[in-house]
Amino acid sequence: AMTQDLLNIENDVYRYETGGAESVDKEVLLDESDDLWIENRHKHIAVVSQEVTRGLKKFSENKKMPSDAKSIKDFTHFHLAEECMNKYKNGIDKLCKVEQDLALGMDAEGERIKDPMKLMVPLLIDPAVKMED
């Protein structure tokens, strides 16, 4: 759900730019034929982020580009998870907390939400929060 909410995914296709001097547009199909997508799509972002960190560390230790198609696909998925985590760390986490509190009618401590506007107003006046967030 997070990938669908935060990233530009259309018709199950994730598109991104590799960056660097020789930037290349890439795309990956996120569907039932994609084992990594199936394995990770319902995991918590913190768990996926840890797995991404381990995978990138392993990749950098090898210091070579992956040679087979599966390894290249793994690397593409690292980019997807990393982009989600970056967006989450850049303020989406506050929005998610408020959304969760409002949906449940209580906060993380189990206290009932008495004044929903008290939660929403700081986000609405925060210039860092964008309309698309």
XYZ file of N, CA and C in Angstrom:
399
model
N 0.825 -1.195 0.000
C 0.000 0.000 0.000
C 0.866 1.255 0.000
N 1.964 1.214 0.747
C 2.824 2.387 0.834
C 3.399 2.748 -0.537
N 3.817 1.749 -1.289
C 4.379 2.040 -2.607
C 3.332 2.674 -3.515
N 2.116 2.180 -3.453
C 1.044 2.736 -4.281
C 0.718 4.171 -3.869
N 0.796 4.459 -2.570
C 0.466 5.794 -2.065
C 1.565 6.818 -2.340
N 2.822 6.403 -2.221
C 3.925 7.357 -2.254
C 4.651 7.464 -3.587
N 4.640 6.405 -4.362
C 5.433 6.389 -5.585
C 4.540 6.444 -6.820
N 5.146 6.826 -7.908
C 4.413 6.925 -9.166
C 4.348 5.544 -9.826
N 3.373 4.739 -9.404
C 3.202 3.398 -9.958
C 1.897 3.385 -10.747
N 2.021 3.099 -12.033
C 0.849 3.032 -12.907
C 0.806 1.670 -13.570
N -0.359 1.028 -13.516
C -0.540 -0.302 -14.110
C 0.513 -1.288 -13.612
N 0.815 -1.209 -12.322
C 1.789 -2.079 -11.658
C 3.218 -1.904 -12.170
N 3.521 -0.787 -12.807
C 4.869 -0.521 -13.305
C 5.474 0.628 -12.504
N 6.645 0.361 -11.900
C 7.390 1.364 -11.145
C 8.483 1.912 -12.056
N 8.489 3.222 -12.254
C 9.490 3.875 -13.097
C 10.360 4.775 -12.227
N 11.658 4.759 -12.521
C 12.583 5.622 -11.789
C 13.787 5.939 -12.655
N 14.553 6.925 -12.213
C 15.749 7.349 -12.920
C 16.957 6.931 -12.097
N 17.976 6.361 -12.738
C 19.137 5.848 -12.015
C 19.989 6.947 -11.409
N 19.989 8.122 -11.977
C 20.786 9.221 -11.457
C 22.226 9.123 -11.933
N 23.065 10.042 -11.480
C 24.462 10.042 -11.892
C 24.652 10.744 -13.225
N 25.881 10.719 -13.712
C 26.228 11.409 -14.950
C 25.515 10.813 -16.161
N 25.401 9.506 -16.181
C 24.746 8.827 -17.302
C 23.405 8.263 -16.848
N 22.521 9.145 -16.442
C 21.215 8.765 -15.917
C 20.405 7.992 -16.957
N 19.751 6.929 -16.483
C 18.950 6.077 -17.360
C 17.584 5.875 -16.718
N 16.539 5.933 -17.527
C 15.196 5.627 -17.034
C 15.026 4.120 -16.968
N 14.518 3.637 -15.845
C 14.304 2.198 -15.640
C 12.851 1.976 -15.262
N 12.391 0.753 -15.444
C 11.061 0.386 -14.972
C 11.061 -1.079 -14.574
N 10.180 -1.389 -13.624
C 10.036 -2.768 -13.165
C 8.545 -3.054 -13.001
N 8.132 -4.222 -13.440
C 6.744 -4.648 -13.320
C 6.557 -5.320 -11.967
N 5.637 -4.806 -11.170
C 5.355 -5.341 -9.839
C 4.065 -6.149 -9.910
N 4.204 -7.444 -10.157
C 3.022 -8.290 -10.275
C 3.281 -9.657 -9.651
N 2.375 -10.572 -9.859
C 2.458 -11.894 -9.234
C 3.613 -12.739 -9.757
N 4.228 -12.354 -10.858
C 5.373 -13.099 -11.378
C 6.686 -12.635 -10.748
N 6.629 -11.628 -9.907
C 7.807 -11.037 -9.277
C 7.938 -11.559 -7.849
N 8.845 -12.513 -7.651
C 9.013 -13.150 -6.339
C 9.377 -12.163 -5.236
N 10.268 -11.217 -5.530
C 10.664 -10.240 -4.509
C 9.499 -9.343 -4.107
N 8.710 -8.939 -5.067
C 7.536 -8.112 -4.783
C 6.568 -8.877 -3.896
N 6.287 -10.119 -4.250
C 5.364 -10.945 -3.467
C 5.887 -11.130 -2.046
N 7.183 -11.353 -1.917
C 7.795 -11.591 -0.606
C 7.756 -10.360 0.299
N 7.882 -9.177 -0.275
C 8.046 -7.971 0.541
C 6.865 -7.014 0.574
N 5.902 -7.160 -0.282
C 4.865 -6.135 -0.425
C 4.009 -5.916 0.813
N 3.881 -6.908 1.687
C 3.047 -6.744 2.879
C 3.869 -6.594 4.159
N 5.177 -6.524 4.031
C 6.036 -6.352 5.207
C 6.040 -4.890 5.636
N 6.327 -4.687 6.909
C 6.462 -3.330 7.438
C 7.679 -2.673 6.798
N 7.591 -1.383 6.527
C 8.666 -0.661 5.857
C 9.975 -0.747 6.634
N 9.917 -0.805 7.964
C 11.141 -0.904 8.761
C 11.862 -2.217 8.480
N 11.112 -3.295 8.337
C 11.704 -4.605 8.041
C 12.312 -4.595 6.643
N 11.573 -4.085 5.678
C 12.076 -4.025 4.304
C 13.315 -3.138 4.247
N 13.298 -2.039 4.983
C 14.438 -1.131 5.002
C 15.691 -1.821 5.528
N 15.544 -2.624 6.590
C 16.689 -3.369 7.124
C 17.219 -4.356 6.094
N 16.312 -5.028 5.416
C 16.725 -5.986 4.392
C 17.418 -5.272 3.234
N 16.932 -4.099 2.889
C 17.559 -3.309 1.833
C 18.970 -2.911 2.244
N 19.118 -2.460 3.475
C 20.436 -2.063 3.966
C 21.410 -3.230 3.904
N 20.961 -4.403 4.363
C 21.826 -5.595 4.299
C 22.177 -5.938 2.852
N 21.192 -5.871 1.983
C 21.428 -6.194 0.579
C 22.394 -5.229 -0.087
N 22.241 -3.937 0.196
C 23.151 -2.945 -0.375
C 24.559 -3.104 0.171
N 24.657 -3.453 1.446
C 25.979 -3.684 2.040
C 26.657 -4.867 1.360
N 25.906 -5.934 1.179
C 26.442 -7.122 0.508
C 26.848 -6.776 -0.921
N 26.010 -5.994 -1.582
C 26.297 -5.573 -2.954
C 27.589 -4.767 -3.014
N 27.755 -3.804 -2.097
C 28.950 -2.961 -2.119
C 30.203 -3.740 -1.744
N 30.061 -4.775 -0.916
C 31.213 -5.618 -0.579
C 31.709 -6.370 -1.805
N 30.800 -6.773 -2.664
C 31.178 -7.478 -3.893
C 31.786 -6.523 -4.915
N 31.402 -5.240 -4.837
C 31.913 -4.174 -5.709
C 31.885 -4.527 -7.189
N 30.831 -5.176 -7.589
C 30.670 -5.445 -9.010
C 29.184 -5.447 -9.321
N 28.870 -5.178 -10.539
C 27.474 -5.189 -10.939
C 26.970 -6.622 -10.955
N 25.719 -6.808 -10.596
C 25.172 -8.158 -10.638
C 25.189 -8.693 -12.067
N 25.499 -9.974 -12.186
C 25.648 -10.543 -13.524
C 24.386 -11.219 -14.036
N 23.619 -11.803 -13.159
C 22.427 -12.484 -13.662
C 21.184 -11.616 -13.490
N 20.147 -11.975 -14.202
C 18.917 -11.170 -14.217
C 18.290 -11.050 -12.840
N 18.325 -12.105 -12.031
C 17.720 -12.066 -10.695
C 18.429 -11.034 -9.831
N 19.751 -10.981 -9.875
C 20.505 -10.004 -9.088
C 20.192 -8.583 -9.522
N 20.061 -8.378 -10.811
C 19.722 -7.046 -11.310
C 18.331 -6.649 -10.826
N 17.407 -7.594 -10.828
C 16.055 -7.325 -10.350
C 16.091 -6.985 -8.858
N 16.924 -7.703 -8.078
C 17.075 -7.411 -6.654
C 17.502 -5.960 -6.468
N 18.473 -5.518 -7.252
C 18.992 -4.167 -7.143
C 17.897 -3.145 -7.438
N 17.054 -3.409 -8.417
C 15.937 -2.522 -8.748
C 14.973 -2.406 -7.577
N 14.703 -3.513 -6.914
C 13.795 -3.501 -5.771
C 14.393 -2.744 -4.587
N 15.710 -2.763 -4.456
C 16.354 -1.975 -3.407
C 16.028 -0.502 -3.620
N 16.068 -0.056 -4.862
C 15.752 1.337 -5.178
C 14.318 1.665 -4.779
N 13.399 0.781 -5.059
C 11.985 0.976 -4.730
C 11.802 1.149 -3.224
N 12.370 0.241 -2.438
C 12.231 0.313 -0.982
C 12.929 1.546 -0.415
N 14.080 1.867 -0.962
C 14.822 3.032 -0.485
C 14.044 4.324 -0.748
N 13.412 4.422 -1.906
C 12.619 5.613 -2.221
C 11.429 5.742 -1.270
N 10.784 4.628 -0.966
C 9.673 4.650 0.002
C 10.168 5.124 1.362
N 11.277 4.565 1.820
C 11.797 4.912 3.142
C 12.205 6.384 3.199
N 12.813 6.893 2.141
C 13.200 8.305 2.116
C 11.980 9.214 2.218
N 10.930 8.884 1.499
C 9.703 9.685 1.578
C 9.096 9.591 2.975
N 9.146 8.409 3.563
C 8.608 8.213 4.911
C 9.381 9.062 5.914
N 10.701 9.039 5.829
C 11.536 9.793 6.770
C 11.419 11.303 6.580
N 11.029 11.729 5.396
C 10.931 13.161 5.110
C 9.573 13.750 5.449
N 8.888 13.193 6.437
C 7.668 13.804 6.938
C 6.411 12.980 6.807
N 6.419 11.979 5.968
C 5.223 11.159 5.800
C 4.894 10.426 7.097
N 5.910 10.151 7.904
C 5.677 9.433 9.166
C 4.684 10.176 10.056
N 4.770 11.515 10.090
C 3.821 12.304 10.896
C 2.398 12.153 10.368
N 2.277 12.185 9.051
C 0.958 12.032 8.435
C 0.377 10.648 8.716
N 1.240 9.633 8.634
C 0.785 8.254 8.883
C 0.289 8.089 10.315
N 1.002 8.703 11.261
C 0.603 8.594 12.667
C -0.771 9.228 12.879
N -0.957 10.425 12.341
C -2.245 11.110 12.493
C -3.349 10.323 11.793
N -3.079 9.823 10.601
C -4.078 9.037 9.876
C -4.484 7.803 10.686
N -3.496 7.122 11.264
C -3.772 5.932 12.072
C -4.590 6.294 13.313
N -4.199 7.361 13.993
C -4.927 7.793 15.190
C -6.381 8.138 14.860
N -6.586 8.851 13.757
C -7.945 9.227 13.365
C -8.767 8.007 12.950
N -8.146 7.088 12.242
C -8.864 5.888 11.791
C -9.308 5.028 12.970
N -8.448 4.943 13.992
C -8.766 4.120 15.160
C -9.571 4.868 16.216
N -9.492 6.196 16.185
C -10.176 6.979 17.202
C -9.417 7.029 18.513
N -8.177 6.538 18.486
C -7.316 6.584 19.679
C -5.864 6.670 19.237
N -5.013 7.141 20.172
C -3.599 7.262 19.840
C -2.852 5.969 20.170
N -1.539 5.978 19.975
C -0.721 4.781 20.194
C -0.741 4.319 21.647
N -1.028 5.235 22.572
C -1.096 4.886 23.994
C -2.474 4.384 24.398
N -3.402 4.365 23.461
C -4.752 3.882 23.750
C -5.701 4.955 24.243
N -5.260 6.210 24.223
C -6.112 7.324 24.651
C -7.059 7.718 23.518
N -8.328 7.936 23.864
C -9.328 8.325 22.878
C -9.004 9.706 22.309
N -9.186 9.872 21.013
C -8.979 11.166 20.352
C -10.212 12.025 20.613
N -10.025 13.079 21.404
C -11.148 13.940 21.770
C -11.326 15.093 20.786
N -10.216 15.595 20.249
C -10.278 16.741 19.345
C -9.438 16.452 18.096
N -10.047 15.884 17.058
C -9.299 15.535 15.847
C -8.580 16.729 15.209
N -9.171 17.907 15.302
C -8.550 19.088 14.703
C -7.209 19.407 15.352
N -7.071 19.075 16.617
C -5.816 19.310 17.328
C -4.677 18.507 16.686
N -5.006 17.359 16.122
C -4.008 16.544 15.426
C -3.757 17.051 14.005
N -4.820 17.514 13.356
C -4.728 17.858 11.940
C -4.167 19.249 11.666
N -4.490 20.225 12.485
C -4.088 21.607 12.216
C -2.574 21.767 12.077
N -1.753 21.190 12.970
C -0.303 21.357 12.783
C 0.185 20.854 11.420
N -0.422 19.791 10.916
C -0.039 19.279 9.600
C -0.534 20.191 8.480
N -1.728 20.732 8.657
C -2.307 21.588 7.624
C -1.557 22.907 7.466
N -0.978 23.414 8.548
C -0.250 24.684 8.465
C 1.253 24.489 8.260
N 1.718 23.260 8.274
C 3.141 22.967 8.083
C 3.505 23.149 6.606
N 4.386 24.110 6.288
C 4.740 24.338 4.881
C 5.496 23.161 4.251
N 6.063 22.296 5.069
C 6.795 21.136 4.543
C 5.851 20.047 4.038
N 4.602 20.080 4.495
C 3.620 19.083 4.063
C 3.019 19.546 2.741
N 3.170 18.701 1.730
C 2.673 19.035 0.397
C 1.280 18.469 0.195
N 0.552 19.035 -0.737
C -0.803 18.587 -1.043
C -0.818 17.106 -1.420
N 0.178 16.653 -2.193
C 0.202 15.260 -2.624
C 0.583 14.284 -1.512
N 1.092 14.804 -0.392
C 1.413 13.938 0.751
C 0.137 13.424 1.367
